[in-house]
Amino acid sequence: MKRHFEQELESLKTTLIKMASVAEEAVRLSIKACLEHDLELAKRVIDNEDRMNVMEIEIDNAIIDLLALQQPVAIDLRLILAAQKINNDLERIGDHAVNIAESAMMFAERKESAPLLEIPRMSEIAELMLRDAIDSFIHQDPELSTEVLQKDDMIDQMNVRLVQEVVQKMKTDMKSVDWGIDIIRVSRNLERIADLATNIAEEVIFVLQARVVKHQADIKRTEHGGVSQGLP
Amino acid sequence: MKRHFEQELESLKTTLIKMASVAEEAVRLSIKACLEHDLELAKRVIDNEDRMNVMEIEIDNAIIDLLALQQPVAIDLRLILAAQKINNDLERIGDHAVNIAESAMMFAERKESAPLLEIPRMSEIAELMLRDAIDSFIHQDPELSTEVLQKDDMIDQMNVRLVQEVVQKMKTDMKSVDWGIDIIRVSRNLERIADLATNIAEEVIFVLQARVVKHQADIKRTEHGGVSQGLP
């Protein structure tokens, strides 16, 4: 029974890693489609969403079977509950990649040569965060998760700066309105992808440390200076 | 043991209902702050986010305890896993209300009297979807969940129309750029809130029908005309 459980758990992890690589690829290709005005590539990302939705359901079903048949406790239980959340986060990352691909189609259709400003750099950081979050899950590495958490503010600030810059441009050049709406959309979706990568990293830390670092600042505030929930 | 489990399950449901009412209230007040240019109200919504984050963690911890100590199976297991997802969906709805409140602050600070177009109507529908999704969970009512699912397209279409209308306005009146960026942001956040209400309704159906209606169209496509996963 025990050996069977470990096999099932390994199989769940493998499927989740596959799901993560599909999500990563969707983000990468959606940005590539923006940069290269590649209509076909954007359509491929949009069509690929179905595949991620099906994978999400398969993983959810595997999780229910695992919990019902094996009734795990302690670290195994936490790992499986975290897997359910990570699964959901990955599916949402796929949704955001689709939003970016839709804007890529708009760039391509309008044949705009307008610059993408900091978007390539933002996407590099968001993709790295996602990759590190997943790697920290695979290798059960809390230090790598913590690195992901630290990058989230950077993306938030880049997004705020980009929106300000684009709004200024839109105010002085009416022809930039269509471009501006889409580039802000891409930037906000990248920011959400980074948030979701941060969620995944928080889940990994939760599994490994058996405590919730999520919203630790809020907890500290609520506890009025009580026991710190922070990382060591 | 059994009676204790039922008490714990009831207590989990009650806490989740409380979380839902906080989320509902956040959405309602964030839109009210937009309509009435109420800076203080917008700030209250933003400050309230911490409370939702803490509630989310408390519910997650209750779920882990329930699974570890009681090892439920069948419908109880599905209910608890759905509760975990609904909890996460509600916390995200709170995040979107904060985004709307941030735009409300911008409207108030700029003292704009620009119209909010279809935003009040969209928010009414989104709030109704959220309320019905939660009611369908409380009363275990799959018909009410199905109604929520049917409203999602309506909000999507309203969002697309609003964005088109605002972009046209921005192209002819440079002074409308700041307003336009924020009203599009509010509209997209309402659309996401409606999506999350839809997710909750799907979770309820999943619990009640022991099958996943989520992304049913995708499954049908993947199965190449195989067994339908649709509702009766």
PDB file of N, CA, C and O in Angstrom, chain B residues 1 6 28 35 58 62 77 85 94 96 103 115 131 137-138 177 188 202 204 208-209 216-217 220 225 228:
ATOM      1  N   MET B   1     -17.265  10.462  16.997  1.00  0.00           N
ATOM      2  CA  MET B   1     -16.322  10.908  15.953  1.00  0.00           C
ATOM      3  C   MET B   1     -17.087  11.504  14.786  1.00  0.00           C
ATOM      4  O   MET B   1     -16.833  12.599  14.336  1.00  0.00           O
ATOM      5  N   GLU B   6     -19.223  16.251  11.596  1.00  0.00           N
ATOM      6  CA  GLU B   6     -20.303  17.072  11.033  1.00  0.00           C
ATOM      7  C   GLU B   6     -20.303  18.485  11.595  1.00  0.00           C
ATOM      8  O   GLU B   6     -20.557  19.447  10.865  1.00  0.00           O
ATOM      9  N   ARG B  28     -19.119  45.457  -3.691  1.00  0.00           N
ATOM     10  CA  ARG B  28     -20.188  46.456  -3.680  1.00  0.00           C
ATOM     11  C   ARG B  28     -19.637  47.839  -3.302  1.00  0.00           C
ATOM     12  O   ARG B  28     -19.924  48.839  -3.969  1.00  0.00           O
ATOM     13  N   LEU B  35     -18.642  55.319  -8.015  1.00  0.00           N
ATOM     14  CA  LEU B  35     -19.813  56.110  -8.400  1.00  0.00           C
ATOM     15  C   LEU B  35     -19.886  57.425  -7.630  1.00  0.00           C
ATOM     16  O   LEU B  35     -20.255  58.455  -8.186  1.00  0.00           O
ATOM     17  N   GLU B  58      -6.962  31.061   7.753  1.00  0.00           N
ATOM     18  CA  GLU B  58      -7.700  30.334   8.796  1.00  0.00           C
ATOM     19  C   GLU B  58      -8.518  29.192   8.193  1.00  0.00           C
ATOM     20  O   GLU B  58      -8.543  28.081   8.729  1.00  0.00           O
ATOM     21  N   ALA B  62      -8.128  25.152   8.732  1.00  0.00           N
ATOM     22  CA  ALA B  62      -9.259  24.311   9.171  1.00  0.00           C
ATOM     23  C   ALA B  62      -9.435  23.122   8.224  1.00  0.00           C
ATOM     24  O   ALA B  62      -9.750  22.005   8.656  1.00  0.00           O
ATOM     25  N   LEU B  77     -15.418  14.538   1.145  1.00  0.00           N
ATOM     26  CA  LEU B  77     -14.081  14.872   0.633  1.00  0.00           C
ATOM     27  C   LEU B  77     -14.194  15.899  -0.484  1.00  0.00           C
ATOM     28  O   LEU B  77     -13.461  16.888  -0.526  1.00  0.00           O
ATOM     29  N   LYS B  85     -10.976  25.494  -2.832  1.00  0.00           N
ATOM     30  CA  LYS B  85     -10.947  26.297  -4.063  1.00  0.00           C
ATOM     31  C   LYS B  85     -11.806  27.557  -3.935  1.00  0.00           C
ATOM     32  O   LYS B  85     -11.411  28.631  -4.387  1.00  0.00           O
ATOM     33  N   GLY B  94     -11.547  39.464  -3.580  1.00  0.00           N
ATOM     34  CA  GLY B  94     -11.129  40.583  -2.719  1.00  0.00           C
ATOM     35  C   GLY B  94     -10.017  41.399  -3.373  1.00  0.00           C
ATOM     36  O   GLY B  94     -10.031  42.634  -3.341  1.00  0.00           O
ATOM     37  N   HIS B  96      -9.492  41.748  -6.583  1.00  0.00           N
ATOM     38  CA  HIS B  96     -10.060  42.532  -7.693  1.00  0.00           C
ATOM     39  C   HIS B  96     -10.844  43.743  -7.168  1.00  0.00           C
ATOM     40  O   HIS B  96     -10.825  44.798  -7.794  1.00  0.00           O
ATOM     41  N   SER B 103      -8.801  52.338  -8.558  1.00  0.00           N
ATOM     42  CA  SER B 103      -9.305  53.203  -9.625  1.00  0.00           C
ATOM     43  C   SER B 103     -10.307  54.215  -9.083  1.00  0.00           C
ATOM     44  O   SER B 103     -10.343  55.363  -9.546  1.00  0.00           O
ATOM     45  N   PRO B 115     -18.786  59.854 -17.124  1.00  0.00           N
ATOM     46  CA  PRO B 115     -19.750  58.784 -16.863  1.00  0.00           C
ATOM     47  C   PRO B 115     -19.073  57.431 -16.683  1.00  0.00           C
ATOM     48  O   PRO B 115     -17.993  57.184 -17.212  1.00  0.00           O
ATOM     49  N   ARG B 131     -23.440  36.283  -5.388  1.00  0.00           N
ATOM     50  CA  ARG B 131     -24.412  35.935  -4.349  1.00  0.00           C
ATOM     51  C   ARG B 131     -25.077  34.592  -4.669  1.00  0.00           C
ATOM     52  O   ARG B 131     -25.204  33.736  -3.808  1.00  0.00           O
ATOM     53  N   PHE B 137     -24.063  27.162  -3.078  1.00  0.00           N
ATOM     54  CA  PHE B 137     -23.189  26.354  -2.205  1.00  0.00           C
ATOM     55  C   PHE B 137     -23.903  26.069  -0.874  1.00  0.00           C
ATOM     56  O   PHE B 137     -23.953  24.922  -0.421  1.00  0.00           O
ATOM     57  N   ILE B 138     -24.490  27.118  -0.288  1.00  0.00           N
ATOM     58  CA  ILE B 138     -25.169  26.957   1.010  1.00  0.00           C
ATOM     59  C   ILE B 138     -26.337  25.967   0.900  1.00  0.00           C
ATOM     60  O   ILE B 138     -26.479  25.063   1.718  1.00  0.00           O
ATOM     61  N   VAL B 177      -8.131  60.333 -21.496  1.00  0.00           N
ATOM     62  CA  VAL B 177      -7.190  59.205 -21.379  1.00  0.00           C
ATOM     63  C   VAL B 177      -7.152  58.628 -19.954  1.00  0.00           C
ATOM     64  O   VAL B 177      -7.314  57.424 -19.763  1.00  0.00           O
ATOM     65  N   ARG B 188     -12.582  45.402 -16.593  1.00  0.00           N
ATOM     66  CA  ARG B 188     -11.869  44.102 -16.656  1.00  0.00           C
ATOM     67  C   ARG B 188     -11.848  43.401 -15.313  1.00  0.00           C
ATOM     68  O   ARG B 188     -11.914  42.172 -15.246  1.00  0.00           O
ATOM     69  N   GLU B 202     -19.182  26.372 -10.595  1.00  0.00           N
ATOM     70  CA  GLU B 202     -18.698  25.093 -11.154  1.00  0.00           C
ATOM     71  C   GLU B 202     -18.283  24.133 -10.041  1.00  0.00           C
ATOM     72  O   GLU B 202     -18.528  22.921 -10.127  1.00  0.00           O
ATOM     73  N   VAL B 204     -19.519  24.001  -7.039  1.00  0.00           N
ATOM     74  CA  VAL B 204     -20.735  23.485  -6.391  1.00  0.00           C
ATOM     75  C   VAL B 204     -21.323  22.345  -7.221  1.00  0.00           C
ATOM     76  O   VAL B 204     -21.685  21.291  -6.686  1.00  0.00           O
ATOM     77  N   LEU B 208     -21.898  18.411  -6.168  1.00  0.00           N
ATOM     78  CA  LEU B 208     -23.233  17.799  -6.170  1.00  0.00           C
ATOM     79  C   LEU B 208     -23.366  16.700  -7.202  1.00  0.00           C
ATOM     80  O   LEU B 208     -24.112  15.756  -7.023  1.00  0.00           O
ATOM     81  N   GLN B 209     -22.680  16.844  -8.271  1.00  0.00           N
ATOM     82  CA  GLN B 209     -22.879  15.881  -9.351  1.00  0.00           C
ATOM     83  C   GLN B 209     -21.716  14.913  -9.491  1.00  0.00           C
ATOM     84  O   GLN B 209     -21.750  14.037 -10.353  1.00  0.00           O
ATOM     85  N   GLN B 216     -16.278  22.038 -19.869  1.00  0.00           N
ATOM     86  CA  GLN B 216     -16.886  20.854 -20.482  1.00  0.00           C
ATOM     87  C   GLN B 216     -16.722  20.864 -21.999  1.00  0.00           C
ATOM     88  O   GLN B 216     -16.528  19.817 -22.608  1.00  0.00           O
ATOM     89  N   ALA B 217     -16.774  22.047 -22.565  1.00  0.00           N
ATOM     90  CA  ALA B 217     -16.629  22.129 -24.019  1.00  0.00           C
ATOM     91  C   ALA B 217     -15.268  21.592 -24.444  1.00  0.00           C
ATOM     92  O   ALA B 217     -15.150  20.866 -25.436  1.00  0.00           O
ATOM     93  N   LYS B 220     -15.187  17.835 -24.331  1.00  0.00           N
ATOM     94  CA  LYS B 220     -15.903  17.273 -25.473  1.00  0.00           C
ATOM     95  C   LYS B 220     -15.020  17.269 -26.704  1.00  0.00           C
ATOM     96  O   LYS B 220     -14.912  16.288 -27.413  1.00  0.00           O
ATOM     97  N   GLY B 225     -15.847  13.800 -29.596  1.00  0.00           N
ATOM     98  CA  GLY B 225     -17.235  13.346 -29.672  1.00  0.00           C
ATOM     99  C   GLY B 225     -17.542  12.184 -28.751  1.00  0.00           C
ATOM    100  O   GLY B 225     -18.537  11.493 -28.936  1.00  0.00           O
ATOM    101  N   SER B 228     -20.450  12.777 -23.337  1.00  0.00           N
ATOM    102  CA  SER B 228     -20.661  14.170 -22.946  1.00  0.00           C
ATOM    103  C   SER B 228     -20.485  14.334 -21.441  1.00  0.00           C
ATOM    104  O   SER B 228     -20.898  13.496 -20.662  1.00  0.00           O
TER     105      SER B 228
END
